XYZ file of C-alpha atoms in Angstrom:
673
model
C 130.962 102.154 69.156
C 130.243 104.181 66.019
C 128.090 107.312 66.132
C 125.290 105.546 64.247
C 125.309 102.581 66.690
C 125.431 104.949 69.664
C 122.535 106.993 68.250
C 120.522 103.785 67.766
C 121.268 102.774 71.382
C 120.108 106.211 72.551
C 116.788 105.869 70.743
C 116.312 102.333 72.090
C 116.996 103.532 75.657
C 114.493 106.361 75.300
C 111.845 103.963 74.059
C 112.511 101.487 76.900
C 112.464 104.163 79.579
C 109.218 105.671 78.298
C 107.624 102.218 78.399
C 108.920 101.474 81.894
C 107.778 104.894 83.153
C 104.296 104.264 81.783
C 104.145 100.850 83.455
C 105.497 102.240 86.740
C 103.531 105.484 87.087
C 100.383 104.885 85.093
C 99.635 101.169 85.142
C 101.405 100.461 88.439
C 102.712 97.278 86.840
C 106.515 97.540 86.722
C 108.336 94.660 85.027
C 111.850 95.597 86.177
C 113.175 96.660 89.616
C 114.156 100.272 90.295
C 117.860 99.447 90.100
C 117.470 98.252 86.504
C 115.606 101.455 85.569
C 118.367 103.521 87.228
C 121.030 101.746 85.137
C 119.190 102.419 81.876
C 118.558 106.050 82.869
C 122.215 106.641 83.741
C 123.351 105.045 80.489
C 121.103 107.460 78.582
C 122.428 110.375 80.644
C 126.003 109.388 79.789
C 125.270 109.262 76.039
C 123.517 112.650 76.092
C 126.345 114.123 78.150
C 128.808 112.917 75.513
C 126.582 114.172 72.672
C 124.596 117.183 73.952
C 123.477 117.883 70.388
C 121.357 114.719 70.527
C 119.281 115.908 73.485
C 115.602 116.512 72.867
C 112.689 117.798 74.875
C 110.962 114.426 74.786
C 113.914 112.564 76.320
C 113.206 110.907 79.728
C 116.173 112.846 81.118
C 114.354 116.101 80.406
C 111.118 115.125 82.075
C 110.084 114.861 85.697
C 107.860 111.805 85.403
C 104.958 110.238 83.547
C 101.357 111.055 82.758
C 98.869 110.735 85.629
C 96.142 108.123 85.831
C 92.996 109.059 83.962
C 90.652 107.431 86.480
C 91.185 110.262 88.976
C 90.561 113.949 88.485
C 93.683 115.944 87.786
C 95.388 118.429 90.089
C 97.924 120.994 88.911
C 100.722 121.657 91.395
C 101.284 125.399 91.776
C 104.884 124.636 92.708
C 106.203 121.644 90.711
C 107.065 118.492 92.681
C 110.443 117.843 91.142
C 112.404 114.633 91.536
C 115.935 114.301 92.931
C 119.133 113.433 91.143
C 120.745 110.227 92.362
C 124.320 109.326 93.258
C 125.611 105.825 93.941
C 129.129 106.291 95.313
C 131.122 108.320 97.810
C 132.953 110.149 95.019
C 129.686 111.176 93.340
C 128.428 112.574 96.654
C 131.667 114.520 97.108
C 131.249 115.885 93.572
C 127.758 117.100 94.535
C 129.211 118.862 97.593
C 131.900 120.444 95.442
C 129.265 121.775 93.009
C 127.204 123.230 95.874
C 130.216 124.988 97.369
C 131.263 126.229 93.948
C 127.915 128.010 93.470
C 128.022 129.721 96.874
C 130.228 132.607 97.952
C 133.662 131.652 99.285
C 133.535 130.751 102.945
C 129.733 130.857 103.087
C 128.771 128.501 105.922
C 125.877 126.098 105.558
C 124.598 122.781 106.877
C 123.174 119.597 105.388
C 119.888 118.075 106.536
C 120.061 114.270 106.336
C 117.023 112.002 106.288
C 116.148 108.510 105.009
C 114.678 108.215 101.534
C 111.448 106.349 102.160
C 110.421 103.890 99.467
C 106.814 104.969 98.993
C 104.560 107.333 97.049
C 105.155 111.083 97.029
C 102.050 113.120 97.853
C 101.016 116.723 98.325
C 98.537 117.790 101.045
C 96.832 121.194 100.863
C 95.543 122.842 104.045
C 93.403 125.983 104.041
C 92.841 127.671 107.405
C 94.327 124.572 109.065
C 91.893 122.078 107.478
C 92.845 119.384 104.937
C 91.107 120.214 101.654
C 93.064 118.214 99.073
C 95.494 115.367 98.669
C 97.262 114.658 95.397
C 99.873 112.317 93.982
C 103.040 113.657 92.445
C 102.054 112.444 88.973
C 104.444 113.956 86.447
C 105.565 116.613 88.914
C 103.285 119.276 87.483
C 99.957 117.420 87.281
C 98.918 114.713 89.705
C 95.775 112.801 90.706
C 93.284 113.950 93.324
C 93.301 111.262 96.053
C 91.744 113.341 98.842
C 89.222 110.630 99.741
C 92.072 108.149 100.226
C 94.583 110.268 102.149
C 91.871 111.132 104.656
C 91.925 107.456 105.726
C 95.620 107.522 106.715
C 95.821 107.932 110.476
C 99.148 109.795 110.460
C 97.692 112.558 108.241
C 95.928 115.230 110.369
C 92.519 116.338 109.118
C 92.914 119.548 111.145
C 96.222 121.069 112.219
C 97.216 121.188 115.864
C 98.406 124.292 117.693
C 98.414 127.678 115.990
C 100.412 129.967 113.748
C 99.941 128.198 110.447
C 99.478 130.267 107.281
C 96.136 130.607 105.499
C 97.369 128.187 102.857
C 99.883 125.439 103.544
C 101.058 122.673 101.209
C 102.793 119.768 102.928
C 104.744 117.191 100.973
C 105.704 113.734 102.079
C 105.860 110.039 101.390
C 103.048 107.570 101.983
C 104.474 104.111 102.598
C 103.558 100.717 104.025
C 105.603 99.389 106.983
C 107.154 95.959 106.486
C 105.073 94.219 109.124
C 101.842 95.471 107.568
C 103.058 94.514 104.100
C 103.821 90.932 105.127
C 100.425 90.623 106.838
C 98.662 92.025 103.750
C 100.373 89.543 101.426
C 99.769 86.648 103.803
C 96.068 87.490 103.830
C 96.067 87.734 100.024
C 97.681 84.295 99.694
C 95.105 82.788 102.049
C 92.316 84.319 99.969
C 93.906 83.305 96.675
C 94.117 86.920 95.510
C 96.980 88.931 93.993
C 99.992 89.663 96.181
C 102.180 92.755 95.950
C 105.801 92.614 94.822
C 107.081 94.989 97.511
C 105.826 97.539 100.065
C 106.088 100.409 97.596
C 103.800 98.697 95.117
C 101.415 97.877 97.965
C 101.293 101.540 98.977
C 100.739 102.639 95.365
C 97.978 100.105 94.839
C 96.314 101.152 98.094
C 96.313 104.859 97.221
C 94.940 104.269 93.731
C 91.696 102.735 94.913
C 88.447 104.316 93.816
C 86.815 102.834 96.940
C 88.387 104.562 99.951
C 87.205 101.757 102.195
C 89.859 99.539 100.644
C 92.521 102.178 101.310
C 91.344 102.490 104.903
C 91.890 98.748 105.399
C 95.561 99.002 104.384
C 98.357 99.770 106.929
C 99.604 103.059 105.442
C 101.673 105.794 107.073
C 102.766 109.221 105.884
C 106.044 110.969 106.745
C 106.591 114.635 105.800
C 109.723 115.804 104.032
C 108.879 119.327 102.829
C 106.505 122.269 102.837
C 105.303 125.063 100.569
C 103.770 127.982 102.487
C 101.917 131.103 101.389
C 104.220 133.066 103.684
C 107.780 132.790 102.308
C 109.259 134.130 105.537
C 107.640 131.524 107.782
C 110.696 129.240 107.916
C 114.429 129.807 107.680
C 115.619 126.219 107.385
C 114.414 122.834 106.172
C 114.948 121.248 109.593
C 113.094 124.129 111.256
C 110.170 123.684 108.884
C 109.936 119.974 109.732
C 110.102 120.743 113.451
C 107.164 123.119 113.035
C 105.230 120.556 110.995
C 105.694 118.112 113.842
C 104.159 120.642 116.221
C 101.221 121.049 113.847
C 100.532 117.313 114.000
C 102.546 115.694 111.209
C 104.756 112.648 111.396
C 108.354 113.479 110.561
C 111.393 111.239 110.457
C 112.981 110.495 113.823
C 116.187 109.897 111.849
C 116.483 113.540 110.682
C 119.910 115.001 111.443
C 121.612 118.299 110.634
C 125.373 118.082 110.029
C 128.207 120.450 109.199
C 129.976 118.918 106.220
C 130.188 116.121 103.663
C 132.246 113.901 105.979
C 129.368 113.889 108.447
C 126.981 113.123 105.566
C 129.034 110.065 104.640
C 129.104 108.930 108.277
C 125.305 109.317 108.460
C 124.937 107.249 105.283
C 127.057 104.399 106.659
C 125.342 104.501 110.049
C 121.835 104.243 108.621
C 122.906 101.655 106.041
C 124.103 99.465 108.925
C 120.650 99.777 110.568
C 118.631 99.457 107.370
C 117.431 95.954 108.150
C 116.266 96.930 111.655
C 113.998 99.743 110.475
C 110.249 99.154 110.413
C 109.997 100.399 106.830
C 111.848 100.193 103.526
C 114.312 102.899 102.588
C 116.400 102.953 99.437
C 118.910 105.651 100.313
C 119.588 108.944 102.065
C 118.462 112.412 100.976
C 120.901 115.252 101.656
C 119.606 118.840 101.441
C 121.204 122.199 102.062
C 119.377 123.108 105.263
C 119.235 126.901 104.862
C 116.226 127.865 102.715
C 117.783 131.150 101.563
C 120.719 129.203 100.151
C 118.359 126.717 98.520
C 116.787 129.622 96.670
C 120.214 130.925 95.721
C 121.296 127.538 94.336
C 118.073 127.086 92.334
C 117.088 124.220 90.026
C 118.000 122.424 86.847
C 115.240 121.208 84.517
C 114.129 118.217 86.602
C 115.758 118.525 90.023
C 117.002 121.006 92.650
C 120.713 121.837 92.807
C 120.593 121.875 96.620
C 119.535 118.252 97.198
C 120.721 114.797 96.216
C 119.686 111.191 96.918
C 122.522 108.798 97.785
C 121.059 105.396 96.903
C 121.673 102.193 98.871
C 122.614 98.872 97.254
C 119.560 97.493 95.487
C 117.193 95.118 97.324
C 115.700 93.862 94.070
C 117.580 92.445 91.126
C 116.986 90.574 87.890
C 118.454 87.094 87.467
C 117.741 83.662 85.962
C 115.995 80.703 87.613
C 118.283 77.709 87.030
C 116.500 74.999 89.021
C 114.107 74.319 91.906
C 114.968 72.113 94.889
C 112.427 70.857 97.403
C 113.584 71.067 101.049
C 111.960 69.314 104.014
C 111.329 71.193 107.298
C 110.788 69.990 110.878
C 107.012 69.560 110.443
C 107.460 67.701 107.154
C 106.547 70.742 105.075
C 108.250 70.607 101.688
C 109.352 74.047 100.512
C 110.380 74.847 96.930
C 113.696 76.706 96.843
C 114.770 78.569 93.727
C 118.360 77.963 92.581
C 119.382 81.193 90.898
C 122.139 82.536 88.731
C 124.101 84.274 91.547
C 123.241 87.958 91.807
C 124.368 90.716 94.198
C 121.323 92.137 95.981
C 120.794 93.772 99.362
C 124.528 93.794 100.055
C 125.104 90.025 99.582
C 125.370 87.523 96.750
C 122.112 85.569 96.467
C 121.948 82.160 94.777
C 118.904 80.700 96.617
C 115.448 82.169 97.184
C 112.159 80.852 98.497
C 109.152 80.166 96.303
C 106.972 79.618 99.437
C 104.676 76.810 98.244
C 102.923 75.208 95.276
C 100.250 77.905 95.113
C 102.957 80.556 94.808
C 104.617 78.688 91.931
C 101.254 78.540 90.181
C 100.466 82.197 90.920
C 103.810 83.389 89.582
C 103.573 81.103 86.553
C 107.324 80.600 86.869
C 109.295 78.117 84.769
C 112.881 76.880 84.785
C 115.008 79.243 82.706
C 112.765 82.258 83.372
C 114.101 85.739 84.048
C 112.856 86.635 87.534
C 112.975 89.495 90.005
C 114.413 88.454 93.353
C 113.980 90.579 96.467
C 115.972 90.651 99.693
C 114.839 93.094 102.385
C 116.006 93.053 105.985
C 116.009 89.699 107.676
C 113.485 88.328 105.190
C 114.703 85.271 103.273
C 115.347 86.217 99.618
C 112.260 85.499 97.560
C 111.232 85.354 93.928
C 108.545 88.002 93.582
C 107.885 88.286 89.861
C 108.543 86.724 86.471
C 109.667 88.994 83.643
C 107.544 87.238 81.039
C 108.683 89.656 78.318
C 112.128 88.013 78.488
C 110.887 84.389 78.442
C 112.744 82.285 75.873
C 111.678 79.177 73.972
C 113.872 76.910 76.139
C 111.958 77.306 79.454
C 110.715 74.133 81.176
C 107.918 73.375 83.622
C 108.832 72.802 87.268
C 108.301 69.120 88.140
C 106.507 68.700 91.485
C 107.777 65.599 93.348
C 105.455 62.846 94.576
C 107.956 61.394 97.083
C 110.098 62.995 99.785
C 113.503 64.004 98.343
C 115.199 62.848 101.585
C 113.476 59.622 102.730
C 111.350 58.809 99.630
C 108.172 58.577 101.723
C 104.990 59.654 99.908
C 104.129 63.345 99.908
C 100.604 64.480 100.702
C 98.708 67.736 100.374
C 95.826 68.245 102.787
C 92.603 69.737 101.368
C 92.717 73.520 101.434
C 96.487 73.661 102.063
C 99.170 74.924 99.705
C 101.901 72.904 101.409
C 103.178 69.439 100.504
C 104.173 67.325 103.521
C 106.395 64.289 103.922
C 104.565 61.398 105.592
C 107.798 59.832 106.883
C 107.791 61.548 110.297
C 110.934 60.770 112.270
C 111.886 58.181 109.668
C 112.854 61.264 107.648
C 116.330 62.486 108.590
C 115.491 66.026 107.430
C 112.594 66.291 109.877
C 114.761 64.998 112.701
C 117.504 67.486 111.922
C 115.198 70.483 111.648
C 113.267 69.516 114.793
C 116.486 69.289 116.815
C 117.746 72.611 115.410
C 114.498 74.261 116.496
C 114.659 72.645 119.943
C 118.172 74.022 120.497
C 117.501 77.517 119.108
C 117.883 80.699 121.153
C 114.168 81.323 121.717
C 113.575 77.660 122.586
C 115.971 75.761 124.882
C 118.843 78.136 124.043
C 121.619 75.501 123.922
C 124.764 77.541 123.386
C 127.225 76.026 120.896
C 124.736 73.622 119.276
C 124.660 75.062 115.774
C 122.956 73.735 112.652
C 126.058 72.071 111.190
C 126.814 70.270 114.447
C 123.240 68.955 114.630
C 123.548 67.639 111.068
C 126.848 65.964 111.958
C 125.406 64.235 115.009
C 122.286 62.984 113.178
C 124.354 61.683 110.258
C 126.779 59.988 112.696
C 123.864 58.261 114.432
C 124.553 59.935 117.805
C 121.051 61.370 118.129
C 117.638 60.380 116.793
C 115.540 62.692 118.991
C 115.890 65.771 121.182
C 116.030 63.540 124.272
C 119.259 61.986 122.968
C 120.973 65.372 123.345
C 121.002 64.980 127.109
C 122.586 61.503 126.878
C 125.637 62.681 124.954
C 129.072 61.987 126.407
C 132.343 63.786 125.906
C 134.001 60.858 124.121
C 131.221 60.795 121.516
C 131.452 64.526 120.880
C 135.256 64.673 120.785
C 135.252 62.228 117.863
C 133.296 64.616 115.657
C 134.947 66.767 112.991
C 136.235 70.118 114.361
C 135.087 69.192 117.873
C 137.925 69.147 120.411
C 137.760 68.215 124.079
C 137.239 71.826 125.195
C 134.398 72.399 122.725
C 132.807 69.106 123.734
C 132.979 70.052 127.419
C 131.473 73.483 126.710
C 128.549 71.864 124.882
C 127.918 69.453 127.744
C 127.898 72.404 130.159
C 125.405 74.217 127.914
C 123.175 71.112 127.866
C 123.358 70.938 131.671
C 122.321 74.580 131.899
C 119.495 74.077 129.388
C 117.864 71.461 131.657
C 116.655 74.356 133.808
C 114.101 76.140 131.619
C 110.540 77.518 131.701
C 107.317 75.880 130.604
C 106.674 78.407 127.773
C 110.180 77.809 126.373
C 109.753 74.048 126.641
C 106.403 74.106 124.831
C 107.813 76.296 122.058
C 110.865 74.012 121.765
C 108.678 70.937 121.160
C 107.882 72.309 117.714
C 104.118 71.837 117.793
C 102.603 73.076 114.522
C 101.303 76.664 114.732
C 102.546 77.084 118.325
C 104.867 80.078 118.428
C 106.296 81.946 121.406
C 103.103 83.861 122.206
C 100.836 80.801 121.992
C 103.260 78.749 124.107
C 103.148 81.482 126.760
C 99.351 81.574 126.708
C 99.155 77.771 127.072
C 101.532 77.801 130.037
C 99.656 80.630 131.710
C 96.276 78.950 131.223
C 97.120 75.368 132.228
C 100.036 76.111 134.631
C 101.311 72.510 134.424
C 102.402 70.356 131.492
C 100.288 67.467 132.779
C 97.124 69.566 132.674
C 97.901 70.689 129.132
C 98.601 67.146 127.913
C 95.277 65.974 129.359
C 93.224 68.791 127.783
C 90.716 68.097 125.020
C 90.129 70.401 122.060
C 87.255 72.209 123.734
C 89.438 73.050 126.732
C 92.222 74.217 124.422
C 89.836 76.600 122.657
C 89.439 78.497 125.935
C 93.063 79.669 125.679
C 93.785 83.133 124.265
C 95.017 83.011 120.655
C 94.030 79.338 120.150
C 91.523 78.608 117.382
C 90.152 75.293 116.061
C 93.129 74.521 113.788
C 95.748 75.254 116.453
C 93.730 73.327 119.061
C 93.643 70.340 116.716
C 97.433 70.456 116.195
C 98.106 70.672 119.950
C 95.702 67.856 120.828
C 97.099 65.600 118.089
C 100.662 66.257 119.213
C 100.049 65.220 122.817
C 97.874 62.278 121.743
C 100.779 60.754 119.805
C 102.577 58.010 121.752
C 105.972 58.891 120.299
C 105.708 62.526 121.411
C 104.601 61.562 124.915
C 107.545 59.169 125.140
C 110.017 61.901 124.095
C 108.578 64.232 126.762
C 108.910 61.437 129.360
C 112.533 60.901 128.393
C 113.281 64.636 128.588
C 111.837 64.847 132.090
C 113.792 61.706 133.002
C 116.980 63.421 131.788
C 116.360 66.272 134.213
C 114.619 68.895 132.067
C 112.518 70.898 134.531
C 110.932 74.269 135.238
C 109.179 76.058 138.103
C 105.442 75.538 138.174
C 104.037 78.555 139.943
C 100.605 80.012 139.369
C 100.590 83.778 139.184
C 97.464 85.110 140.832
C 95.538 87.864 139.141
C 96.349 90.155 142.065
C 100.040 89.671 141.299
C 99.741 91.112 137.782
C 100.152 94.870 138.212
C 100.959 95.306 134.504
C 97.834 93.573 133.188
C 96.461 95.384 130.148
C 99.695 97.325 129.548
C 101.845 97.161 126.402
C 105.617 97.369 126.883
C 108.560 97.541 124.479
C 112.162 96.541 125.255
C 115.091 98.146 123.428
C 118.857 98.455 123.839
C 121.262 96.223 125.765
C 120.469 95.158 129.331
C 123.287 94.329 131.771
C 121.397 92.432 134.483
C 119.516 90.058 132.163
C 118.834 89.283 128.530
C 115.921 90.918 126.720
C 114.261 87.491 126.469
C 114.460 87.112 130.261
C 113.085 90.606 130.764
C 110.251 89.818 128.349
C 109.308 86.702 130.320
C 109.335 88.617 133.609
C 107.144 91.388 132.199
C 104.707 88.859 130.762
C 104.565 87.144 134.155
C 103.393 90.491 135.580
C 100.613 90.649 132.996
C 102.205 92.921 130.381
C 102.039 92.414 126.650
C 105.550 92.865 125.199
C 105.475 94.243 121.665
C 108.228 94.536 119.080
C 107.504 98.112 117.964
C 106.525 101.430 119.547
C 103.167 103.045 118.839
C 100.875 105.594 120.441
C 99.261 102.697 122.320
C 102.544 101.696 124.007
C 102.405 102.248 127.779
C 106.118 102.114 128.539
C 109.492 101.592 126.848
C 112.350 100.074 128.866
C 115.568 101.317 127.271
C 118.953 99.763 127.932
C 122.342 100.892 126.652
C 122.706 101.870 122.973
C 118.958 102.102 122.418
C 118.166 103.231 118.892
C 115.117 104.038 116.775
C 112.554 102.589 119.209
C 113.728 105.019 121.900
C 113.581 107.911 119.441
C 110.068 107.002 118.393
C 108.952 106.727 122.020
C 110.285 110.215 122.713
C 108.643 111.416 119.525
C 105.246 110.062 120.612
C 105.590 111.088 124.248
C 105.566 107.479 125.485
C 106.912 106.874 129.001
C 110.563 105.714 128.974
C 112.457 104.084 131.850
C 116.068 102.909 132.094
C 117.290 99.516 133.302
C 117.189 100.651 136.923
C 113.541 101.612 136.500
C 112.799 98.256 134.870
C 114.369 96.377 137.781
C 112.253 98.415 140.198
C 109.108 97.404 138.288
C 110.111 93.739 138.186
C 110.883 93.711 141.908
C 107.554 95.307 142.793
C 109.087 98.555 144.084
C 107.452 100.490 141.248
C 103.859 99.620 140.291
C 104.228 102.061 137.312
């Protein structure tokens, strides 16, 4: 590329980056994912590195951030809140380590502090005499926005410091973020209300903090985790990790994942270890931050114009990417719900190649305003199905086409209907529809339902297409000769499946109810129904008023349950299942036999004597509520082998922890806990 072309590309990159920074920091309306911004920024860096004479003070590479919002009063940071340089490969991280060692005296020992890079909003909290007096956003690193009225609503931010020994003036820095569970609940509520949804948890956190009405902020599930401190007494701390430990004692939330290591090899091992657990974390992270732990050495290493020399962010593979929407297919689920699935130009995101993503329902298609041929942002985070979250309308061409909504089922050609007030299209074909049969059988066989080992999705599809099964009851009539004739199904595999079906006949009432696939009846509701009615016969005979007396059952769910058991076909399938030997113990647990009533428990790690699902059922039978995450309200955590972040959080919060032996003692009645 000629110098003139390269100079033109440089100017174009600067213009783009300024625009994207304004949209990101000021308007809170980004039109590209972070990974795309990072690519543009690095391209500009490379050009300026090649031609240092072209650098200018107004280049995005020479700035910390963007201008703050004008709707809030401004706050000047006495100590600038600088950003971090990023690396994206092992070699780049090793180069950072080499530069650090090169700036220190030969043989000078030091450590690295390692912690997850939370994907949230950086804030500064000022405490005077131990009392919170100001909260501010990072802004452009030198001037931020005063959001004191909003940060005061975040439960994990102390209004008054605990303990003693803090300096007269203390500035604490950290990240305010929205946990995944809270984010999904917030967006679900927004969809139900027909209001705007957020693209990702970071945008949700930003939008929540930039509310002029603090009552809105208070309604949002925000948390704050500290990552640094500026104190009036420079000699108060000697290390970064020591400072965070002290902040914890003063009442701040710090990362349970913080680790201090000796060298770059340990840093790389930490990166790989946390990357492997990324999907299991309760919050989004987009990389790891490595800092020289010793504060005296941090001071010695100093800063460049926009970032410290003693810290680096090693970014994870992107969870958002830009791609093209090629087509939309409509897939039929077990309840007849027809879901639009985006067929994408394949793109690598979240560590895998994604070619399909959900569009949720018709309302979501309308909300997004998406068309075939559009450039879209697709997101994949954790175990969440990849989803189209935004249309990049600025890149829309003249050749885009409207998505055609079908009027008939794509599988059985039965009419589709849309109930008043619902966003979902449904096939009216019922069990005439092969797709509904397949999905219903898959659900029935799944791990949390009847747990039929070896009965995978592809095998179910084979058996339905071969005409071996039309309903879940047919599973228990299968014979070895029928199974052995299927593709990739030998005699041994067929025998193993028959043994699994024999084992599955002995189940529990909650599992059986969940396996039936009644609309809106999940695991918890199935358990509540079983506990309330004790017997299947009593449940099947209940009217809607009686169903409303069950915990967690409202009018809509009661209607679905009553309609299910009032349908002749469903009653016949249940009769056939019982005839084929499907059974469970029917024992009423007296109130006096529920020593754990009112308690919240969490299970983590691997148990040797039973599965976690079995342990959950036993705890629930004793009256306990079994939650999926640890909080200050958790009464006890039962930790098996290789317990991870849940155990750490329990220890962090001072929650009671017992091992598997202690759990068995509780379940046997030897320990009333």
